[in-house]
Amino acid sequence: MSTLDVTRAELGLVVLYLNKAEARDKICRAIQYGSKFLSDGQPGTAQNVDKSTTLARKVFRLFKFVNDLHALISPVPQGTPLPLILLGKSKNALLSTFFFLDQIVWLGRTGIYKNKERTELLGRISLYCWLGSSVCATLVEVGELGRLSASIKKLEKELENSDKHQNEHYRHKLQNSNERSLALVKAAMDIVVAVGLLQLTPKKVTPRVTGAFGFVTSLISCYQLLPSRPKSKTA
């Protein structure tokens, strides 16, 4: 494969990535929280970028509540424990509510909806919904990692006399465990971000701390959305 072909393939992956509305949203999110970190809540260029990007991101999320509404009424994988089912559905319900209320907040911030007091109230309610969904997501990932860990240990005993890394089922479970571990880190850090945005502990979770945690979780989200590279063919 020539250098031009490699470059074309790499650019194709970039185009595929940027064509995703979710990917563009997460890139804007990284800019938003990076600006929040730099501004530390003080007036200036960084805070202006933070505010303008925050408002712009709300357009990306129009009607996004439908995604989690669909997940809420969709069947769950067979064999999932009831506590994890309830936590997962609670996460979907809270996240769907967050995105729905966020649309009303956008209408208020743009001046279409005139009631400023109600806009601010709905904004706080939506953030509490996001906080709750992040807590549920964290608990779901902890539970699923526990199930995966037990399953991997059982499989390791079965493959004791062979090279377990050559087993496709084992590699799949290991990859799934790594992905869920990353999702757990992201969900746990998002709890801190939500606490910071709600100013529940302003002395500990400052705008700079909120910005730092939000920036890291944004990068994690960007990584999770990366398209998989096609496997190279060997002669």
Short mmCIF file of C-alpha atoms in Angstrom, two decimals:
data_model
loop_
_atom_site.label_atom_id
_atom_site.label_comp_id
_atom_site.label_asym_id
_atom_site.label_seq_id
_atom_site.Cartn_x
_atom_site.Cartn_y
_atom_site.Cartn_z
CA MET A 1 0.00 0.00 0.00
CA SER A 2 1.44 3.36 -1.05
CA THR A 3 1.83 6.39 1.18
CA LEU A 4 -1.04 8.09 -0.67
CA ASP A 5 -3.33 5.13 -0.03
CA VAL A 6 -2.43 5.15 3.66
CA THR A 7 -3.05 8.91 3.88
CA ARG A 8 -6.37 8.54 2.06
CA ALA A 9 -7.44 5.76 4.42
CA GLU A 10 -6.46 7.79 7.50
CA LEU A 11 -8.33 10.87 6.23
CA GLY A 12 -11.31 8.66 5.51
CA LEU A 13 -11.38 7.62 9.17
CA VAL A 14 -11.16 11.28 10.24
CA VAL A 15 -14.07 12.20 7.95
CA LEU A 16 -16.08 9.25 9.25
CA TYR A 17 -15.37 10.39 12.80
CA LEU A 18 -16.23 14.06 12.24
CA ASN A 19 -19.42 13.14 10.41
CA LYS A 20 -20.81 11.90 13.70
CA ALA A 21 -22.85 14.60 15.46
CA GLU A 22 -21.93 12.96 18.77
CA ALA A 23 -18.21 13.28 18.00
CA ARG A 24 -18.53 16.98 17.17
CA ASP A 25 -20.48 17.49 20.38
CA LYS A 26 -17.76 15.84 22.47
CA ILE A 27 -15.04 17.91 20.77
CA CYS A 28 -17.03 21.04 21.65
CA ARG A 29 -17.39 19.65 25.17
CA ALA A 30 -13.62 19.37 25.49
CA ILE A 31 -13.32 23.02 24.39
CA GLN A 32 -16.05 24.02 26.86
CA TYR A 33 -14.49 22.39 29.90
CA GLY A 34 -10.96 23.25 28.87
CA SER A 35 -12.06 26.91 28.81
CA LYS A 36 -13.73 26.49 32.19
CA PHE A 37 -10.46 25.16 33.59
CA LEU A 38 -8.51 28.10 32.18
CA SER A 39 -10.99 30.74 33.33
CA ASP A 40 -11.45 29.31 36.85
CA GLY A 41 -14.77 31.18 36.96
CA GLN A 42 -13.17 34.56 36.30
CA PRO A 43 -14.40 36.95 33.55
CA GLY A 44 -12.36 37.00 30.38
CA THR A 45 -11.87 35.36 27.00
CA ALA A 46 -11.81 31.81 28.40
CA GLN A 47 -15.11 32.30 30.24
CA ASN A 48 -16.68 33.76 27.09
CA VAL A 49 -15.58 30.68 25.13
CA ASP A 50 -16.99 28.46 27.89
CA LYS A 51 -20.40 30.18 27.80
CA SER A 52 -20.69 30.36 24.02
CA THR A 53 -19.64 26.71 23.58
CA THR A 54 -22.07 25.61 26.29
CA LEU A 55 -24.93 27.27 24.41
CA ALA A 56 -23.78 25.91 21.04
CA ARG A 57 -23.65 22.33 22.38
CA LYS A 58 -27.33 22.49 23.28
CA VAL A 59 -28.14 22.68 19.55
CA PHE A 60 -26.24 19.43 18.97
CA ARG A 61 -28.41 17.77 21.62
CA LEU A 62 -31.82 18.76 20.21
CA PHE A 63 -34.17 15.73 20.34
CA LYS A 64 -31.37 13.60 21.80
CA PHE A 65 -33.74 12.61 24.62
CA VAL A 66 -35.33 10.19 22.13
CA ASN A 67 -32.18 8.00 22.22
CA ASP A 68 -32.47 7.25 25.93
CA LEU A 69 -36.26 7.06 25.71
CA HIS A 70 -35.80 4.29 23.15
CA ALA A 71 -33.24 2.57 25.40
CA LEU A 72 -35.68 2.86 28.32
CA ILE A 73 -38.38 0.82 26.56
CA SER A 74 -35.99 -1.60 24.84
CA PRO A 75 -35.50 -5.14 26.21
CA VAL A 76 -32.38 -5.89 28.22
CA PRO A 77 -29.93 -8.75 27.57
CA GLN A 78 -31.16 -12.06 28.96
CA GLY A 79 -29.64 -13.00 32.31
CA THR A 80 -29.09 -9.42 33.53
CA PRO A 81 -29.76 -9.21 37.30
CA LEU A 82 -32.84 -7.20 38.34
CA PRO A 83 -30.85 -4.56 40.32
CA LEU A 84 -28.73 -3.80 37.23
CA ILE A 85 -31.85 -3.66 35.07
CA LEU A 86 -33.47 -1.14 37.42
CA LEU A 87 -30.30 0.95 37.62
CA GLY A 88 -29.90 0.91 33.84
CA LYS A 89 -33.50 1.94 33.23
CA SER A 90 -33.22 4.66 35.88
CA LYS A 91 -30.13 5.98 34.11
CA ASN A 92 -32.01 6.07 30.79
CA ALA A 93 -35.04 7.81 32.34
CA LEU A 94 -32.90 10.44 34.10
CA LEU A 95 -30.72 11.08 31.04
CA SER A 96 -33.75 11.39 28.77
CA THR A 97 -35.28 13.90 31.20
CA PHE A 98 -31.99 15.83 31.32
CA PHE A 99 -31.85 16.18 27.52
CA PHE A 100 -35.55 17.11 27.31
CA LEU A 101 -35.26 19.84 29.96
CA ASP A 102 -32.01 21.02 28.41
CA GLN A 103 -33.94 21.93 25.26
CA ILE A 104 -36.18 24.24 27.30
CA VAL A 105 -33.08 25.77 28.89
CA TRP A 106 -31.71 26.42 25.39
CA LEU A 107 -34.97 28.16 24.45
CA GLY A 108 -34.64 30.32 27.57
CA ARG A 109 -30.96 31.16 27.00
CA THR A 110 -31.66 32.24 23.41
CA GLY A 111 -34.58 34.44 24.46
CA ILE A 112 -37.32 32.39 22.77
CA TYR A 113 -38.69 31.34 26.14
CA LYS A 114 -39.09 34.50 28.24
CA ASN A 115 -39.41 33.14 31.79
CA LYS A 116 -35.83 33.47 33.11
CA GLU A 117 -36.58 32.23 36.64
CA ARG A 118 -38.21 29.05 35.34
CA THR A 119 -35.37 28.57 32.87
CA GLU A 120 -32.82 28.65 35.71
CA LEU A 121 -34.97 26.27 37.80
CA LEU A 122 -35.30 23.80 34.94
CA GLY A 123 -31.57 24.12 34.34
CA ARG A 124 -30.82 23.00 37.91
CA ILE A 125 -33.39 20.19 37.73
CA SER A 126 -31.81 18.95 34.50
CA LEU A 127 -28.36 18.95 36.11
CA TYR A 128 -29.69 16.96 39.06
CA CYS A 129 -31.07 14.46 36.54
CA TRP A 130 -27.63 14.22 34.94
CA LEU A 131 -26.03 13.76 38.36
CA GLY A 132 -28.48 10.95 39.12
CA SER A 133 -27.85 9.29 35.76
CA SER A 134 -24.07 9.45 36.35
CA VAL A 135 -24.50 7.77 39.74
CA CYS A 136 -26.66 5.04 38.18
CA ALA A 137 -24.14 4.59 35.34
CA THR A 138 -21.31 4.22 37.87
CA LEU A 139 -23.21 1.55 39.81
CA VAL A 140 -24.14 -0.28 36.60
CA GLU A 141 -20.51 -0.40 35.47
CA VAL A 142 -19.36 -1.64 38.90
CA GLY A 143 -21.97 -4.41 38.77
CA GLU A 144 -21.18 -5.39 35.19
CA LEU A 145 -17.43 -5.43 35.92
CA GLY A 146 -18.09 -7.74 38.85
CA ARG A 147 -20.02 -10.12 36.59
CA LEU A 148 -17.32 -9.94 33.92
CA SER A 149 -14.57 -10.59 36.45
CA ALA A 150 -16.30 -13.75 37.69
CA SER A 151 -16.89 -14.89 34.11
CA ILE A 152 -13.25 -14.29 33.13
CA LYS A 153 -11.95 -16.22 36.16
CA LYS A 154 -14.22 -19.15 35.29
CA LEU A 155 -12.99 -19.10 31.69
CA GLU A 156 -9.36 -18.94 32.83
CA LYS A 157 -9.84 -22.17 34.81
CA GLU A 158 -11.33 -23.84 31.74
CA LEU A 159 -8.36 -22.69 29.60
CA GLU A 160 -5.74 -23.49 32.24
CA ASN A 161 -3.82 -25.90 30.01
CA SER A 162 -3.88 -23.72 26.88
CA ASP A 163 -2.92 -20.23 25.79
CA LYS A 164 -5.95 -18.21 26.92
CA HIS A 165 -4.95 -15.19 24.84
CA GLN A 166 -5.46 -17.26 21.69
CA ASN A 167 -9.07 -17.88 22.69
CA GLU A 168 -11.38 -15.44 20.89
CA HIS A 169 -14.06 -15.65 23.61
CA TYR A 170 -11.50 -14.78 26.29
CA ARG A 171 -10.11 -11.84 24.29
CA HIS A 172 -13.62 -10.51 23.74
CA LYS A 173 -14.39 -10.62 27.46
CA LEU A 174 -11.08 -8.95 28.28
CA GLN A 175 -11.77 -6.16 25.77
CA ASN A 176 -15.27 -5.74 27.18
CA SER A 177 -13.79 -5.47 30.68
CA ASN A 178 -11.35 -2.76 29.56
CA GLU A 179 -14.13 -0.79 27.87
CA ARG A 180 -16.34 -0.99 30.96
CA SER A 181 -13.44 0.05 33.21
CA LEU A 182 -12.98 3.17 31.09
CA ALA A 183 -16.75 3.82 31.18
CA LEU A 184 -16.65 3.47 34.98
CA VAL A 185 -13.88 6.08 35.26
CA LYS A 186 -15.83 8.44 33.00
CA ALA A 187 -19.13 8.00 34.90
CA ALA A 188 -17.44 8.51 38.28
CA MET A 189 -15.67 11.66 37.08
CA ASP A 190 -18.92 12.98 35.59
CA ILE A 191 -20.42 12.87 39.09
CA VAL A 192 -17.76 15.38 40.16
CA VAL A 193 -18.51 17.53 37.10
CA ALA A 194 -22.24 17.56 37.92
CA VAL A 195 -21.52 18.45 41.55
CA GLY A 196 -19.33 21.31 40.33
CA LEU A 197 -21.93 22.66 37.91
CA LEU A 198 -24.57 22.55 40.65
CA GLN A 199 -22.11 24.22 43.08
CA LEU A 200 -22.99 21.73 45.81
CA THR A 201 -19.50 21.96 47.34
CA PRO A 202 -18.08 25.19 45.83
CA LYS A 203 -15.01 25.26 48.09
CA LYS A 204 -13.84 21.76 47.09
CA VAL A 205 -15.17 21.41 43.56
CA THR A 206 -14.15 24.78 42.10
CA PRO A 207 -14.70 25.82 38.45
CA ARG A 208 -11.10 24.77 37.76
CA VAL A 209 -11.67 21.29 39.23
CA THR A 210 -14.95 21.01 37.30
CA GLY A 211 -13.18 22.06 34.12
CA ALA A 212 -10.33 19.59 34.62
CA PHE A 213 -12.63 16.63 35.27
CA GLY A 214 -14.95 17.65 32.44
CA PHE A 215 -12.04 17.96 30.02
CA VAL A 216 -10.77 14.47 30.88
CA THR A 217 -14.22 12.87 30.50
CA SER A 218 -14.62 14.69 27.18
CA LEU A 219 -11.38 13.16 25.91
CA ILE A 220 -12.58 9.74 27.09
CA SER A 221 -15.84 10.25 25.17
CA CYS A 222 -13.89 11.29 22.06
CA TYR A 223 -11.77 8.15 22.36
CA GLN A 224 -14.85 5.92 22.80
CA LEU A 225 -16.32 7.29 19.56
CA LEU A 226 -13.22 6.55 17.47
CA PRO A 227 -14.05 4.33 14.47
CA SER A 228 -12.43 0.91 14.46
CA ARG A 229 -9.58 0.55 12.00
CA PRO A 230 -10.00 -2.10 9.31
CA LYS A 231 -7.79 -5.13 9.82
CA SER A 232 -4.90 -5.26 7.41
CA LYS A 233 -4.86 -8.26 5.09
CA THR A 234 -1.79 -10.43 5.18
CA ALA A 235 -0.58 -12.39 2.17
#
